[in-house]
Coordinates of C-alpha atoms in Angstrom, one line a residue:
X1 CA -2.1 28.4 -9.7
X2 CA 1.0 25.9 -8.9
X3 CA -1.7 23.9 -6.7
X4 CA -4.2 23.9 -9.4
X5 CA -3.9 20.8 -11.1
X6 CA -3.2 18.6 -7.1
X7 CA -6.3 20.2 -5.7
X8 CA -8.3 19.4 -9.3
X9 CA -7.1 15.6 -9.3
X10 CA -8.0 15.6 -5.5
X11 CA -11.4 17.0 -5.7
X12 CA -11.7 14.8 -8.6
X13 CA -11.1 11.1 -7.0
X14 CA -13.0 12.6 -3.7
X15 CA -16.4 12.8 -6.3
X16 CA -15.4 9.0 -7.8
X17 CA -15.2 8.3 -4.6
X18 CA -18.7 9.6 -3.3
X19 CA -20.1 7.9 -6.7
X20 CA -18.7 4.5 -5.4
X21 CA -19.9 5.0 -1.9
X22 CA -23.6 5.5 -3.2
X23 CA -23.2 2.5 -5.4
X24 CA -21.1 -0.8 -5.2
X25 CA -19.1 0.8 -1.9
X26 CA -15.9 1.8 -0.9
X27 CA -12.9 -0.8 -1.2
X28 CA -11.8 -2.6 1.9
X29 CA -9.3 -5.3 2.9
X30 CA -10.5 -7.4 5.5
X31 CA -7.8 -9.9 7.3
X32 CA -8.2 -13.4 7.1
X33 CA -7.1 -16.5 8.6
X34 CA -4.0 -17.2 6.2
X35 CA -0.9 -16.8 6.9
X36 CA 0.8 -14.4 4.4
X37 CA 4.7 -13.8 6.2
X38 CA 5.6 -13.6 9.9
X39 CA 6.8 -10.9 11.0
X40 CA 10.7 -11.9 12.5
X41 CA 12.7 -15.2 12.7
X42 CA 11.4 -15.2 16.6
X43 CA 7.9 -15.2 15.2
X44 CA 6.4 -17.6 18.1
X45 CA 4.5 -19.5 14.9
X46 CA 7.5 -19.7 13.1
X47 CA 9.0 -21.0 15.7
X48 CA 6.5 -23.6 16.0
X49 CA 6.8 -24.9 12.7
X50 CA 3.9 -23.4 10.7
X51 CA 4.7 -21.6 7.1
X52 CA 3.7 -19.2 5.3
X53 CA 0.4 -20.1 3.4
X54 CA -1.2 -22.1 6.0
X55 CA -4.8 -21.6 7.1
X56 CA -5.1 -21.6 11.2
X57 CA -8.6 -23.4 11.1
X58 CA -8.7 -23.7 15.2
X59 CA -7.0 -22.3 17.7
X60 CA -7.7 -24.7 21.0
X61 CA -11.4 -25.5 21.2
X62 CA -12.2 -22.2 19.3
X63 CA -12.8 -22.7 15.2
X64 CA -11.3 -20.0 13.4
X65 CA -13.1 -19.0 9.9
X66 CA -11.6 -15.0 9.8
X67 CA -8.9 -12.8 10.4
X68 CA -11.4 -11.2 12.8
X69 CA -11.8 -14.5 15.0
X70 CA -7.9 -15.4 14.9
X71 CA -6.4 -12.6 16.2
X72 CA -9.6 -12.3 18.9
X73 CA -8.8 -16.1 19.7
X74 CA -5.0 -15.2 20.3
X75 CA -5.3 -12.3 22.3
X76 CA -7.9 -14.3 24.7
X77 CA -5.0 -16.8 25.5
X78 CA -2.2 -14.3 25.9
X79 CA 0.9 -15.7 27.2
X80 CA -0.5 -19.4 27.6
X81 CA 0.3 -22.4 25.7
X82 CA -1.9 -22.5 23.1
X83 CA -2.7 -25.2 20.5
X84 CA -3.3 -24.9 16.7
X85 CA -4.8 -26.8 13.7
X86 CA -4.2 -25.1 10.4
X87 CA -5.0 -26.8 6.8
X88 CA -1.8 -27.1 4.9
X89 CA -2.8 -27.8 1.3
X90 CA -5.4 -30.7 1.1
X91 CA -4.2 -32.0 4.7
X92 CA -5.2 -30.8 8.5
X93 CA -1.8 -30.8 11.1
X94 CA -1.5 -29.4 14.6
X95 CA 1.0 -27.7 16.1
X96 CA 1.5 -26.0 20.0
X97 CA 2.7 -22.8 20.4
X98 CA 4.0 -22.0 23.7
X99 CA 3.7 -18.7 25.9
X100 CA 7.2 -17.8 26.0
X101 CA 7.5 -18.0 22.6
X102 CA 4.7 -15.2 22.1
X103 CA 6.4 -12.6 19.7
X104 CA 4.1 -10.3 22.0
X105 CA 1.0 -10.1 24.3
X106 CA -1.8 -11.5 22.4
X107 CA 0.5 -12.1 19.1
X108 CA 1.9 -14.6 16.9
X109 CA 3.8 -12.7 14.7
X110 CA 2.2 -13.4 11.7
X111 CA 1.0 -11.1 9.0
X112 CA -2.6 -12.2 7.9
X113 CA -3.2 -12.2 4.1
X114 CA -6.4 -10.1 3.3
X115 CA -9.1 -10.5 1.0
X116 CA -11.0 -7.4 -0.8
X117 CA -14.4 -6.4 -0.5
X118 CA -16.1 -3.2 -0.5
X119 CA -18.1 -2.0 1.8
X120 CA -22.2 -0.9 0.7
X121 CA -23.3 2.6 3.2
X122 CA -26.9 3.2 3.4
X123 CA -28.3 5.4 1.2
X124 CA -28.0 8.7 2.7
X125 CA -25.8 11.6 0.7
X126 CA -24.0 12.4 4.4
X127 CA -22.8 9.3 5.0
X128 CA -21.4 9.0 1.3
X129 CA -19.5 12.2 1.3
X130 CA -18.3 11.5 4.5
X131 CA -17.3 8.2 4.4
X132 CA -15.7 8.8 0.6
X133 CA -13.8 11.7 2.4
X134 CA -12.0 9.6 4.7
X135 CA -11.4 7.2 2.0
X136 CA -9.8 9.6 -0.1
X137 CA -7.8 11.0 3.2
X138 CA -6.4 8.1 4.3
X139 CA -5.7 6.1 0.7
X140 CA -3.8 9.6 -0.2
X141 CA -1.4 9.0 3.7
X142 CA -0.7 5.6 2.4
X143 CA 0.3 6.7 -0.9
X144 CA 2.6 9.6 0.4
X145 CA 4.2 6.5 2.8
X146 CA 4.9 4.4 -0.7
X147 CA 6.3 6.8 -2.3
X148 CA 8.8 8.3 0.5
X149 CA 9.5 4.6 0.9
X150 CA 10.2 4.2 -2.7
X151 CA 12.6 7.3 -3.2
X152 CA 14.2 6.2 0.3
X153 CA 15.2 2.7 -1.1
X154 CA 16.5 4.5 -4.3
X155 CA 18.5 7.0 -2.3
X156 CA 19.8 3.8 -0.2
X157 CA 20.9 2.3 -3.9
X158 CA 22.5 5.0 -5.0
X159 CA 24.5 5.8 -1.8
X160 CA 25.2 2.0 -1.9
X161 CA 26.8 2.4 -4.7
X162 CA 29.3 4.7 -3.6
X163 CA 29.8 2.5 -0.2
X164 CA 27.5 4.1 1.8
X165 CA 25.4 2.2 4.3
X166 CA 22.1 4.1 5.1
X167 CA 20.0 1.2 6.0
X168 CA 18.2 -1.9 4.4
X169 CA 16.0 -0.6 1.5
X170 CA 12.1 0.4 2.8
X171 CA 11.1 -1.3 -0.6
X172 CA 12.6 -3.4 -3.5
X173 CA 13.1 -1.6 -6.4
X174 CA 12.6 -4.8 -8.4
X175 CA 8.8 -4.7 -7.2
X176 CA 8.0 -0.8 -8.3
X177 CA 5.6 -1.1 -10.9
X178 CA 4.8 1.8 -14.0
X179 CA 1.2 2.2 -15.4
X180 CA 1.9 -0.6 -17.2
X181 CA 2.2 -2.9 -15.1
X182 CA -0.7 -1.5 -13.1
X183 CA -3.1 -1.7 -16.1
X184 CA -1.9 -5.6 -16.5
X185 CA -2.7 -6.6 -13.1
X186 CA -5.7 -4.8 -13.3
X187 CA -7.0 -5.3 -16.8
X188 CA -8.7 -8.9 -16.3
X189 CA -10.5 -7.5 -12.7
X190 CA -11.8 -4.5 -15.1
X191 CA -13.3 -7.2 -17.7
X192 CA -15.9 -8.7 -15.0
X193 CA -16.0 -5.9 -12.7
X194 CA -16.6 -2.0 -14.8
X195 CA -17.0 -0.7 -11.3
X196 CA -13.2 -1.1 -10.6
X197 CA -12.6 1.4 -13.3
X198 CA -13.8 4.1 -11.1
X199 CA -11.7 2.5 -8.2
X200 CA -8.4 3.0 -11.2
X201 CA -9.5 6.4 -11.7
X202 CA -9.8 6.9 -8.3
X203 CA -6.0 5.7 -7.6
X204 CA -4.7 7.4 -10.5
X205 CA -6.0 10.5 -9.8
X206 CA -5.1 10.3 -6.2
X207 CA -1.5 9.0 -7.6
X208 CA -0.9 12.0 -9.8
X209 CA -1.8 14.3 -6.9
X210 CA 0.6 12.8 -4.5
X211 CA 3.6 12.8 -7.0
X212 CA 2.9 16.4 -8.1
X213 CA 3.0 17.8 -4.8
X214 CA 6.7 16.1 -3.9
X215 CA 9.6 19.2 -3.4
X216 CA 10.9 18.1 -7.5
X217 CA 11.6 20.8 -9.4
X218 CA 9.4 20.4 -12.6
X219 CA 6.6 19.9 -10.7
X220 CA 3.7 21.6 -8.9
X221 CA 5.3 20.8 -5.3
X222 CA 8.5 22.3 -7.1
X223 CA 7.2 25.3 -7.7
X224 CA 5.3 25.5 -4.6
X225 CA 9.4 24.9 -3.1
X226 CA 10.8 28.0 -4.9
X227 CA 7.9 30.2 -3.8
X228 CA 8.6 29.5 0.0
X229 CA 12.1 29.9 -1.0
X230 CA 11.2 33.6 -2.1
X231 CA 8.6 34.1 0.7
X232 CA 11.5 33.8 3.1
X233 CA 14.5 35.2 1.5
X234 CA 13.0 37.6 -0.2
X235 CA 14.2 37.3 -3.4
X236 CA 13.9 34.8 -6.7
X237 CA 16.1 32.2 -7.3
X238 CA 18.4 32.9 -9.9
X239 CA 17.7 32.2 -13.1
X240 CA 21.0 30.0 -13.5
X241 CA 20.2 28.0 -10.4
X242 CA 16.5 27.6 -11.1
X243 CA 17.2 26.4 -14.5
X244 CA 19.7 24.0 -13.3
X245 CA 16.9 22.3 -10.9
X246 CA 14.7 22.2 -13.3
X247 CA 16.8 20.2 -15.2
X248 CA 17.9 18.0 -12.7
X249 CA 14.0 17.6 -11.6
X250 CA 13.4 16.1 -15.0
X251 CA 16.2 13.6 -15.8
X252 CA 15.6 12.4 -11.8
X253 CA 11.8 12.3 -12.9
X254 CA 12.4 10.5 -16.8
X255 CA 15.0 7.9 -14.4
X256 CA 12.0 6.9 -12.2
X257 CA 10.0 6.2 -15.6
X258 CA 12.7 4.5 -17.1
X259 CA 13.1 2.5 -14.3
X260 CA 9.5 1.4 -13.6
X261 CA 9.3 1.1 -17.4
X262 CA 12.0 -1.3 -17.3
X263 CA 10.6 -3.5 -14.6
X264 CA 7.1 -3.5 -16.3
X265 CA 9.1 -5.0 -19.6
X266 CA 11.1 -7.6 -17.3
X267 CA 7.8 -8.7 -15.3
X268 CA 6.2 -9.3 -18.8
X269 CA 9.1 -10.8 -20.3
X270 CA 9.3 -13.2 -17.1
X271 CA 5.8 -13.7 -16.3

């Protein structure tokens, strides 16, 4: 019963997902040849002067259209001086990166921006389940990851506060968005695209799962807690100490919603 509602918002994204498979496809992010950041100040392109935002058009004799092509173009001249044209704005400069400079074998140290498509199956049911399966799997990993990295940049605040040094924050708290900021960047997609409202549903359902089964007391993974608790020891928590969880689940649960809340407002404001 405590994993009711996770397994129901699961099972309910996987079908979204096998409805999108059969029709428009499965969202993907496919690289391309822009540069989005690099990766470290001893980024070999950084080095070489390029910046973020620039387009790498050719690398040597080879012409570069895709993320695909680039980083197949780097590796083939691991370690050797290489030479590249990227478009900056409306203008075309070259620059030459040499080997030593490499950030590693076969890498520039860039991080490629990517560009989203979503990728059609062919119509056969197997392939949809099975393909909308491993969507669902592996968008649900990269959701836990967020939100460990999330509460471990909040933990790293607090303790900050109290001049505690734990490590530079996973992720800035600034950038946390609430479902109101998700509906705004998603609302104009929504207006040319219906499909992506299956792809929100898909996300939010996934979302809700992934939150619900965290160790918080006031939740479904909370609950799920205090019966392992009793499975081993033997015995129910007391009723003073689970009440006292409880309500230190909620006000650490209404602070996260205050606090994406409060960003959504300040994005608005700003933006």
């Amino acid at each position: 019963v405590a994993s009711g509602g996770i397994v129901f918002n699961i099972l309910f994204a996987f079908l979204l997902a096998i409805i999108m498979a059969a029709t428009i496809g499965l969202p993907t992010a496919n690289a391309t040849n822009n540069i989005s950041a690099f990766v470290d100040e001893a980024s070999a392109a950084q080095a070489a002067g390029l910046k973020a935002g620039d387009q790498i058009i050719q690398i040597n004799s080879t012409q570069i259209a895709t993320g695909t092509e680039l980083q197949k173009a780097v590796k083939s001249y691991s370690y050797q001086d290489i030479n590249v044209k990227i478009r900056r704005a409306t203008s075309a400069k070259q620059y030459q990166i040499i080997s030593t400079k490499f950030y590693s074998k076969g890498s520039l140290g860039v991080i490629l921006g990517h560009q989203k498509a979503y990728q059609k199956y062919p119509m056969n049911p197997l392939t949809w389940i099975i393909e909308a399966f491993k969507f669902t799997v592996n968008t649900m990993i990269g959701m836990l990851i967020s939100v460990i990295a999330i509460f471990a940049s909040l933990f790293s605040k607090i303790a900050s506060i109290f001049g505690v040094s734990i490590g530079p924050a996973a992720v800035e708290l600034g950038e946390v968005k609430g479902i109101v900021g998700i509906v705004q960047i998603i609302s104009q997609d929504i207006k040319s695209n219906a499909f992506l409202l299956l792809e929100f549903a898909i996300l939010l359902s996934l979302n809700l799962a992934v939150i619900n089964v965290l160790p918080i007391p006031a939740l479904d993974g909370g609950h799920l807690l205090f019966m392992a608790y009793e499975a081993i020891a033997g015995k129910k928590p007391s009723e003073k100490d689970l009440n006292g969880a409880m309500q230190a689940g909620f006000i650490f649960l209404l602070s996260i919603i205050a606090l994406t809340t409060l960003n959504d407002v300040k994005n608005w404001i700003w933006h």
